[in-house]
Coordinates of C-alpha atoms in Angstrom, one line a residue:
Chain B
M1 CA 98.7 85.7 81.8
P2 CA 95.2 85.7 80.2
R3 CA 95.2 89.3 79.1
L4 CA 98.4 89.4 77.1
Q5 CA 97.3 87.0 74.4
P6 CA 96.6 88.8 71.1
L7 CA 93.0 88.2 69.9
T8 CA 92.7 85.9 66.9
A9 CA 89.8 84.5 65.0
A10 CA 90.1 81.2 66.8
H11 CA 89.4 82.8 70.2
A12 CA 85.6 83.1 69.6
G13 CA 83.3 80.9 67.6
L14 CA 82.0 82.1 64.3
L15 CA 78.3 81.6 65.2
P16 CA 78.4 83.5 68.5
T17 CA 80.3 86.4 66.9
A18 CA 77.9 86.5 64.0
L19 CA 74.9 86.5 66.3
V20 CA 76.4 89.3 68.4
A21 CA 77.2 91.3 65.3
A22 CA 73.7 90.8 63.9
G23 CA 72.3 91.9 67.3
I24 CA 74.4 95.1 67.4
A25 CA 73.4 95.8 63.7
S26 CA 69.7 95.3 64.4
A27 CA 69.8 97.4 67.6
S28 CA 71.6 100.2 65.7
A29 CA 69.1 100.0 62.8
L30 CA 66.2 100.2 65.3
V31 CA 67.7 103.2 67.1
W32 CA 68.4 104.9 63.8
L33 CA 64.9 104.3 62.6
A34 CA 63.5 105.6 65.9
S35 CA 65.6 108.7 66.0
P36 CA 68.8 109.5 64.0
A37 CA 69.7 112.1 66.6
L38 CA 69.5 109.5 69.4
F39 CA 71.7 107.2 67.3
R40 CA 74.3 109.9 66.7
S41 CA 74.3 110.7 70.4
L42 CA 74.7 107.1 71.5
L43 CA 77.4 106.3 68.9
L44 CA 79.3 109.4 70.0
T45 CA 78.9 108.4 73.7
L46 CA 80.2 104.9 73.1
W47 CA 83.2 106.3 71.2
L48 CA 83.9 108.8 74.0
L49 CA 83.6 106.1 76.6
G50 CA 86.2 104.0 74.6
L51 CA 88.5 107.0 74.4
A52 CA 88.1 107.6 78.1
T53 CA 90.0 104.4 78.8
A54 CA 93.1 106.0 77.3
L55 CA 93.0 108.8 79.8
P56 CA 95.3 108.7 82.8
P57 CA 93.4 107.0 85.6
H58 CA 93.9 109.1 88.6
S59 CA 95.9 112.2 89.6
G60 CA 95.8 114.0 86.2
R61 CA 92.2 113.0 85.5
R62 CA 90.5 116.4 85.7
P63 CA 93.0 118.4 83.7
A64 CA 93.3 115.6 81.1
A65 CA 89.5 115.4 80.9
A66 CA 89.2 119.2 80.4
A67 CA 91.9 119.1 77.8
F68 CA 90.2 116.2 76.0
I69 CA 86.8 118.0 75.9
T70 CA 88.4 121.2 74.7
A71 CA 90.2 119.3 72.0
L72 CA 86.9 117.6 71.0
L73 CA 85.1 120.9 70.8
L74 CA 87.9 122.5 68.8
L75 CA 87.9 119.5 66.4
H76 CA 84.1 119.8 66.0
Y77 CA 84.4 123.5 65.4
L78 CA 87.1 123.0 62.8
L79 CA 85.3 120.2 61.0
T80 CA 81.8 121.8 61.1
A81 CA 82.4 123.2 57.6
L82 CA 83.2 119.8 56.2
P83 CA 79.7 118.7 55.2
V84 CA 79.3 122.1 53.5
S85 CA 82.6 121.9 51.6
I86 CA 82.0 118.4 50.2
P87 CA 79.5 119.2 47.4
A88 CA 81.4 122.4 46.5
G89 CA 84.2 120.6 44.6
A90 CA 83.0 120.1 41.0
A91 CA 84.9 117.9 38.6
P92 CA 87.3 120.0 36.5
A93 CA 86.4 120.1 32.8
D94 CA 90.0 119.4 31.7
L95 CA 90.3 115.8 32.9
P96 CA 92.5 113.8 30.6
A97 CA 91.1 111.2 28.2
W98 CA 92.5 108.5 30.5
P99 CA 91.9 108.0 33.4
G100 CA 89.4 110.9 33.1
P101 CA 86.2 108.8 33.0
L102 CA 87.4 106.7 35.9
M103 CA 88.2 109.8 37.9
R104 CA 84.8 111.3 37.1
Q105 CA 83.2 108.1 38.3
G106 CA 85.2 108.2 41.5
R107 CA 84.2 111.8 42.2
N108 CA 80.6 111.0 41.4
F109 CA 80.8 108.3 44.1
I110 CA 82.8 110.1 46.8
E111 CA 81.1 113.4 46.9
P112 CA 77.5 112.3 47.3
F113 CA 78.4 109.4 49.6
L114 CA 80.3 111.6 52.0
G115 CA 77.6 114.3 51.7
R116 CA 75.0 111.7 52.7
L117 CA 77.1 110.2 55.4
T118 CA 78.0 113.5 57.1
A119 CA 74.5 114.7 56.8
G120 CA 73.3 111.6 58.6
L121 CA 76.1 111.0 61.1
W122 CA 77.6 114.4 61.9
P123 CA 76.4 115.4 65.4
G124 CA 75.0 118.8 66.2
R125 CA 76.4 120.8 69.1
L126 CA 73.5 119.7 71.4
E127 CA 74.1 116.1 70.5
L128 CA 77.8 116.5 71.1
G129 CA 77.1 118.1 74.5
I130 CA 74.7 115.3 75.5
A131 CA 77.2 112.7 74.4
I132 CA 80.0 114.3 76.5
L133 CA 77.7 114.6 79.5
L134 CA 76.5 111.0 79.2
A135 CA 80.0 109.6 78.7
A136 CA 81.4 111.5 81.7
L137 CA 78.4 110.4 83.8
I138 CA 78.7 106.7 82.8
S139 CA 82.5 106.6 83.2
S140 CA 82.3 108.1 86.7
L141 CA 79.4 105.9 87.8
W142 CA 80.8 102.7 86.2
P143 CA 82.5 101.4 89.3
I144 CA 79.2 101.7 91.3
I145 CA 77.2 100.1 88.4
R146 CA 79.7 97.3 88.2
R147 CA 79.6 96.6 91.9
S148 CA 75.9 96.6 91.9
L149 CA 75.7 94.2 89.0
L150 CA 78.3 91.9 90.6
R151 CA 76.3 91.9 93.8
R152 CA 73.2 90.7 92.0
A153 CA 75.0 87.8 90.3
S154 CA 74.7 84.3 91.7
N155 CA 77.7 82.4 93.0
R156 CA 77.7 80.3 89.9
R157 CA 77.8 83.3 87.5
F158 CA 79.9 85.6 89.7
Q159 CA 83.3 84.6 88.2
S160 CA 82.3 84.9 84.6
L161 CA 80.4 88.1 85.2
A162 CA 83.3 89.7 87.1
W163 CA 85.6 88.7 84.2
S164 CA 83.2 90.1 81.5
L165 CA 82.5 93.4 83.2
A166 CA 86.2 94.1 83.5
E167 CA 87.3 92.6 80.2
I168 CA 84.7 93.7 77.6
P169 CA 85.1 97.4 78.4
R170 CA 88.9 97.0 78.6
R171 CA 89.1 95.2 75.2
T172 CA 86.7 97.5 73.4
G173 CA 88.1 100.6 75.0
A174 CA 91.7 99.7 74.0
W175 CA 90.5 98.9 70.5
I176 CA 88.5 102.2 70.1
A177 CA 91.4 104.3 71.5
A178 CA 94.0 102.6 69.3
E179 CA 91.8 102.8 66.1
S180 CA 90.9 106.4 66.8
L181 CA 94.5 107.6 67.3
R182 CA 95.6 105.7 64.2
A183 CA 92.7 107.0 62.1
L184 CA 93.3 110.6 63.2
L185 CA 97.0 110.3 62.3
L186 CA 96.4 108.6 59.0
A187 CA 93.6 111.0 58.0
S188 CA 95.5 114.2 59.0
L189 CA 98.7 113.1 57.2
W190 CA 96.7 112.0 54.1
G191 CA 94.4 115.0 54.0
G192 CA 97.4 117.4 54.6
G193 CA 99.5 115.7 52.0
L194 CA 96.7 115.9 49.4
F195 CA 96.1 119.5 50.2
L196 CA 99.8 120.3 49.6
L197 CA 99.7 118.3 46.3
G198 CA 96.8 120.4 45.1
F199 CA 94.1 117.7 45.2
D200 CA 90.4 118.7 45.2
L201 CA 88.6 118.3 48.5
P202 CA 91.5 117.1 50.6
A203 CA 89.3 117.3 53.8
A204 CA 86.9 114.9 52.2
A205 CA 89.7 112.5 51.3
G206 CA 91.0 112.7 54.8
F207 CA 87.5 112.1 56.2
L208 CA 87.2 109.0 54.0
M209 CA 90.5 107.8 55.2
L210 CA 89.4 108.3 58.8
L211 CA 86.3 106.2 58.2
A212 CA 88.2 103.5 56.3
S213 CA 91.1 103.2 58.7
P214 CA 89.4 100.7 61.2
T215 CA 89.2 98.2 58.3
P216 CA 92.6 96.5 58.5
F217 CA 94.8 96.8 55.4
W218 CA 92.1 97.1 52.7
G219 CA 90.3 100.1 54.2
P220 CA 93.1 102.6 53.9
L221 CA 94.1 101.2 50.5
G222 CA 90.5 101.5 49.3
A223 CA 90.2 105.0 50.6
A224 CA 93.5 106.1 49.1
A225 CA 92.6 104.5 45.7
A226 CA 89.2 106.3 45.8
A227 CA 90.9 109.6 46.7
L228 CA 93.1 109.5 43.6
S229 CA 90.1 110.5 41.5
L230 CA 90.2 113.9 43.3
A231 CA 93.5 114.8 41.5
H232 CA 93.2 118.2 39.9
S233 CA 96.4 119.1 37.9
P234 CA 96.7 118.5 34.2
Q235 CA 99.1 115.7 35.0
P236 CA 97.1 113.3 37.3
A237 CA 99.8 110.6 37.0
L238 CA 102.4 112.9 38.6
Q239 CA 99.9 113.8 41.4
A240 CA 99.1 110.1 41.9
G241 CA 102.8 109.4 42.3
G242 CA 103.0 112.1 45.0
A243 CA 99.9 110.7 46.7
I244 CA 101.4 107.2 46.7
I245 CA 104.5 108.6 48.5
V246 CA 102.2 110.5 51.0
F247 CA 100.2 107.4 51.6
A248 CA 103.4 105.3 52.2
V249 CA 104.7 107.9 54.7
A250 CA 101.3 108.1 56.5
W251 CA 101.0 104.3 56.6
L252 CA 104.6 103.9 57.9
A253 CA 104.1 106.6 60.6
S254 CA 100.9 105.1 61.8
H255 CA 102.5 101.7 62.1
L256 CA 105.6 103.0 63.8
L257 CA 103.6 105.0 66.3
F258 CA 100.6 102.8 67.0
G259 CA 101.7 99.4 65.7
G260 CA 102.1 97.9 69.2
R261 CA 98.8 99.2 70.4
L262 CA 97.0 98.0 67.3
H263 CA 98.5 94.6 67.4
S264 CA 97.2 94.0 70.9
A265 CA 93.9 95.6 70.4
R266 CA 92.9 94.3 66.9
P267 CA 91.9 90.8 66.1
Q268 CA 94.5 89.1 63.9
L269 CA 92.3 88.1 61.0
P270 CA 93.6 86.8 57.7
R271 CA 93.7 89.4 54.9
L272 CA 91.7 87.3 52.5
L273 CA 89.0 86.9 55.1
I274 CA 88.9 90.7 55.6
L275 CA 88.7 91.2 51.9
S276 CA 85.8 88.7 51.6
A277 CA 84.0 90.4 54.5
V278 CA 84.3 93.9 53.1
F279 CA 83.1 92.7 49.7
A280 CA 80.2 91.0 51.4
G281 CA 79.5 94.2 53.3
A282 CA 79.7 96.3 50.1
L283 CA 77.4 93.9 48.3
A284 CA 74.9 94.0 51.1
A285 CA 74.9 97.7 52.0
G286 CA 77.1 99.5 49.4
A287 CA 80.0 101.8 50.5
G288 CA 78.5 102.1 54.0
G289 CA 78.7 98.3 54.3
F290 CA 82.3 98.3 53.1
L291 CA 83.2 100.7 55.9
A292 CA 81.1 99.3 58.7
V293 CA 81.5 95.5 58.4
L294 CA 84.9 95.1 59.9
P295 CA 84.4 97.5 62.8
L296 CA 81.1 95.7 63.6
W297 CA 82.7 92.3 63.3
T298 CA 85.6 93.4 65.5
L299 CA 83.3 94.8 68.2
A300 CA 81.3 91.6 68.2
L301 CA 84.5 89.6 68.4
H302 CA 85.7 91.6 71.4
I303 CA 82.3 91.1 73.1
T304 CA 82.2 87.4 72.5
T305 CA 85.8 86.9 73.6
G306 CA 85.5 89.1 76.6
A307 CA 82.4 87.3 77.8
K308 CA 84.3 84.0 78.0
P309 CA 86.9 83.7 80.8
P310 CA 90.1 82.0 79.9
L311 CA 91.1 78.7 81.5
R312 CA 94.7 77.7 82.0
P313 CA 95.5 74.5 80.2
A314 CA 95.8 71.5 82.5
P315 CA 99.5 70.5 83.0
Chain T
M1 CA 74.4 83.6 111.7
T2 CA 72.0 80.6 111.6
L3 CA 71.9 78.1 108.8
S4 CA 68.4 79.2 107.7
T5 CA 69.7 82.8 107.2
I6 CA 72.6 81.5 105.2
N7 CA 70.3 79.5 102.9
D8 CA 68.0 82.5 102.4
S9 CA 70.8 84.7 101.2
A10 CA 72.8 82.0 99.4
G11 CA 73.8 82.6 95.8
R12 CA 73.7 86.4 95.8
G13 CA 75.9 89.0 97.2
T14 CA 74.8 91.2 100.1
P15 CA 76.3 94.4 101.4
C16 CA 79.3 93.9 103.8
L17 CA 78.7 95.1 107.4
E18 CA 81.3 96.6 109.6
E19 CA 81.3 93.7 112.1
D20 CA 82.0 91.3 109.2
L21 CA 85.5 92.8 108.9
H22 CA 86.5 92.7 112.6
S23 CA 87.8 89.2 112.5
I24 CA 89.7 89.4 109.1
H25 CA 93.4 89.0 109.9
S26 CA 94.7 90.8 106.8
L27 CA 92.6 93.9 107.6
A28 CA 93.9 94.1 111.2
R29 CA 96.3 96.9 110.3
L30 CA 93.6 99.1 109.0
L31 CA 92.1 101.8 111.3
P32 CA 88.3 101.7 111.7
A33 CA 88.0 104.6 109.3
G34 CA 90.0 102.6 106.7
Q35 CA 87.8 99.5 107.3
R36 CA 84.7 101.5 106.8
R37 CA 86.0 102.9 103.5
L38 CA 87.0 99.4 102.4
Q39 CA 83.6 98.0 103.3
R40 CA 81.8 99.6 100.3
W41 CA 84.1 97.8 97.9
L42 CA 83.2 94.4 99.4
Q43 CA 80.2 92.2 99.2
V44 CA 79.4 89.1 101.3
R45 CA 78.5 85.8 99.7
T46 CA 77.4 82.6 101.3
F47 CA 78.5 79.2 100.0
A48 CA 76.9 75.8 100.8
T49 CA 78.9 72.8 102.0
E50 CA 81.2 71.5 99.2
E51 CA 80.2 74.4 96.9
P52 CA 83.3 75.5 94.9
V53 CA 84.3 79.1 95.5
Y54 CA 86.8 79.1 92.6
E55 CA 88.7 76.5 90.6
E56 CA 92.4 76.1 89.9
G57 CA 93.2 77.5 86.4
E58 CA 90.4 79.9 86.3
A59 CA 91.2 83.6 85.7
A60 CA 91.6 85.2 89.1
V61 CA 88.9 87.8 89.4
A62 CA 88.3 88.2 93.2
L63 CA 89.9 88.0 96.6
Y64 CA 88.0 86.3 99.4
F65 CA 88.1 86.9 103.1
L66 CA 86.4 84.2 105.2
V67 CA 84.0 85.7 107.7
S68 CA 82.5 82.4 109.1
G69 CA 82.7 78.7 108.2
S70 CA 85.7 77.0 106.8
L71 CA 87.3 76.5 103.4
A72 CA 89.7 73.9 101.9
L73 CA 92.4 74.9 99.4
L74 CA 93.0 72.1 97.0
S75 CA 95.7 71.5 94.4
G76 CA 95.6 69.3 91.3
R77 CA 91.8 68.9 91.4
R78 CA 91.4 69.2 87.6
S79 CA 93.2 66.0 87.0
G80 CA 91.9 64.0 90.0
P81 CA 90.6 64.3 93.6
G82 CA 93.3 66.8 94.4
D83 CA 95.6 67.3 97.5
R84 CA 94.4 69.4 100.4
L85 CA 96.9 72.3 100.8
K86 CA 95.3 74.1 103.7
I87 CA 92.1 74.6 105.7
V88 CA 91.2 78.3 105.9
Q89 CA 89.7 79.3 109.2
P90 CA 87.5 82.4 109.8
G91 CA 89.6 85.5 109.4
G92 CA 91.7 83.9 106.7
T93 CA 92.2 85.2 103.1
C94 CA 92.3 83.2 99.9
G95 CA 92.5 83.9 96.1
C96 CA 95.4 86.3 96.4
A97 CA 96.3 85.7 92.7
A98 CA 93.4 88.2 92.0
L99 CA 95.5 91.1 93.3
S100 CA 97.7 91.0 90.1
T101 CA 94.7 91.1 87.7
L102 CA 96.9 89.1 85.3
A103 CA 96.9 85.7 86.8
F104 CA 95.1 82.4 87.1
Y105 CA 94.1 80.8 90.4
G106 CA 96.9 78.4 91.5
E107 CA 94.6 76.3 93.6
S108 CA 90.9 75.4 94.0
C109 CA 88.8 76.6 96.9
Q110 CA 85.8 74.8 98.3
A111 CA 83.5 75.4 101.3
L112 CA 83.7 72.6 103.9
E113 CA 80.6 73.9 105.7
P114 CA 78.1 76.7 105.1
S115 CA 80.5 79.7 104.9
R116 CA 80.2 83.4 104.6
L117 CA 82.9 85.2 102.6
A118 CA 83.6 88.9 102.0
V119 CA 84.5 89.2 98.3
L120 CA 86.7 91.9 96.8
P121 CA 86.6 91.8 92.9
N122 CA 89.9 92.7 91.4
S123 CA 88.3 95.5 89.4
S124 CA 87.3 97.0 92.8
F125 CA 90.8 96.5 94.0
T126 CA 92.1 98.4 91.0
D127 CA 89.7 101.2 91.6
M128 CA 90.8 101.3 95.2
Q129 CA 94.5 101.4 94.3
Q130 CA 93.7 104.5 92.2
R131 CA 91.5 106.3 94.7
Y132 CA 92.8 105.1 98.1
P133 CA 96.4 103.7 97.6
D134 CA 97.0 103.8 101.4
I135 CA 94.2 101.3 102.0
A136 CA 95.3 99.1 99.1
L137 CA 98.9 99.1 100.5
A138 CA 97.7 98.3 104.0
L139 CA 95.6 95.4 102.6
L140 CA 98.7 94.1 100.7
Q141 CA 100.8 94.4 103.8
G142 CA 98.1 92.5 105.8
I143 CA 98.0 89.7 103.2
L144 CA 101.8 89.5 103.2
D145 CA 101.8 89.2 107.0
E146 CA 99.3 86.4 106.8
T147 CA 101.4 84.6 104.2
L148 CA 104.5 85.0 106.5
D149 CA 102.5 83.7 109.4
D150 CA 101.5 80.6 107.4
W151 CA 105.1 80.1 106.4
R152 CA 106.3 80.4 110.0
A153 CA 103.6 77.9 111.2
A154 CA 104.6 75.4 108.4
L155 CA 108.3 75.8 109.3
T156 CA 107.7 75.4 113.0
A157 CA 105.6 72.3 112.4
Y158 CA 108.3 70.9 110.1
H159 CA 111.1 71.5 112.7
G160 CA 108.9 70.1 115.4
L161 CA 108.3 66.9 113.4
T162 CA 112.0 66.6 112.4
S163 CA 113.2 66.9 116.0
H164 CA 110.6 64.5 117.2
L165 CA 111.6 61.9 114.6
T166 CA 115.3 62.5 115.5
R167 CA 114.6 62.1 119.2
A168 CA 112.8 58.9 118.5
N169 CA 115.8 57.7 116.5
I170 CA 113.6 57.3 113.4
I171 CA 115.9 59.6 111.4
V172 CA 119.5 60.4 112.2

C-alpha cells in the first residue's frame, strides 16, 4: 500500500529537498521581479488547482465548481476591504505601563507588515478571474496533458513518470486542500473570537493566523502571540486570558475536524526542526521568511517524495 | 509488424490503433464503439527481447495488453533468477495490480521476443472509471474472465496430470 504511508522527513533526502526548495524560491523570485501581477495570478492558480482536488470528481462536478467559484468571489468581495482596514487601527493612547511598550512594538510590526503583504499579494479582480480561468482550463486538460507526457516517455522512464504525474499532484493537492480548510477555520474562529473580545483589527489578526497556519505548531502560536498586542481594553491581561481560551477552542476544533486529513497530508517533522527552520527563515527574510519557509519546504518535500516511486521491501 | 518497424518506434509510446485491440481477450466483451472510446486512453509501446516491462515490488502504475510477441511472468526475481509463472501470449493481459492504484506488482514481466503492448496507465483507468464507468466495468469483467480461464486451464492440466500418474500407477 504505497500511498497510505504518512510522509516523514526520512522519505526524501535533505539535499534533493533543499535543491527543489531553492529552485521553487528562485523561480518565484524571478517571476515576482518580472511581474508581481503574474506572480499573484500563478500563485492563486496553483492554490486553486490544489483545492480542485478536493472537489467531487464526477457527477456533482459542475454545481460544485459553480458553488466553489461563487464562494471564492464572495470571499474576495468580503475581504477586499482588508488591506484598507489594516492601517486604520492606531494604537490606543491608554496602554498600560506593562506590557504597553511590548504591545506597541507588536502593533508597529503587525500593521505595516500586513499592509505591505496585502498590497503585494492581494489579487485584483482581473487577476482572480485569470487565475480561475487558468485553473479550470488546466484541471480539465490535465488528463490529456498527462497522457501526452506519458506517451513521450521512454520505456525506461515510463514507470517513474507515470508514478510522479499521479503522485505529485495528488500529494500537493491533498496538502493544499487540508491546509486551506484548516487555515480558514482557524482564522475565522480566531478573528471572530477577537472581534467579540473587543480587540483592535480582528480581521488583521485572523489574516495573520491564516498565513501562519501552514507552519505546523509554531505558526499559529506565533500568530496568536503577535495578535495579543492588538488588545484594546484597559485590562489587557483579561483580554489576553479570553484570547487564550479562543485560541484553545480554535486549535481543538481544527484538530478535531481536520486532524486526520492533516496527518496524512503534512510531513511529520520534529518540532525542534520546524522551530530551527522558521528561525532561519526569519533571520534570512524577516517575518515573510518565518511564514514562507515551512510551506516552501513542505512543497519541496512533496515534490521530491512524489518523484520517487516506492519499492516493496524484498521478503 | 516487422522487426525494423519495432526497433524504429522502440522506447516511446505511440497512439493505439483500432486493429491493435481486436485480439485482446479481456476487451472482447466491449462493443466496437466502446473499444474506440477506450482506444484514446491507451498507448502502444514496444519492448525488445529480454527488456523488462515491470519488476516485482514496483508500484503498479499501468495495465498491459499484449498485442504481439510474448512475455514471461516471473516470480522471486529480486532475490535470484526467479520462477517462470506464465508465458503471456498475444491477446493476454498482465499487470492487473495497477487496477487498484494502491498496490505493488506481485510478479516481474519480461519480453521474450520483440513485443508490442497496449498500455493503460492507472491514472487513465481512474479517469475512465469516472467518465465511462460502463467501459471500466466491462474491462474489469473481461480481466476477471481471463483470470478464470487461466485458473480453469491450470485445474484441467493438474487433473490431467494426476489421472495420468494414477493410471500409470505412479501415485495411488
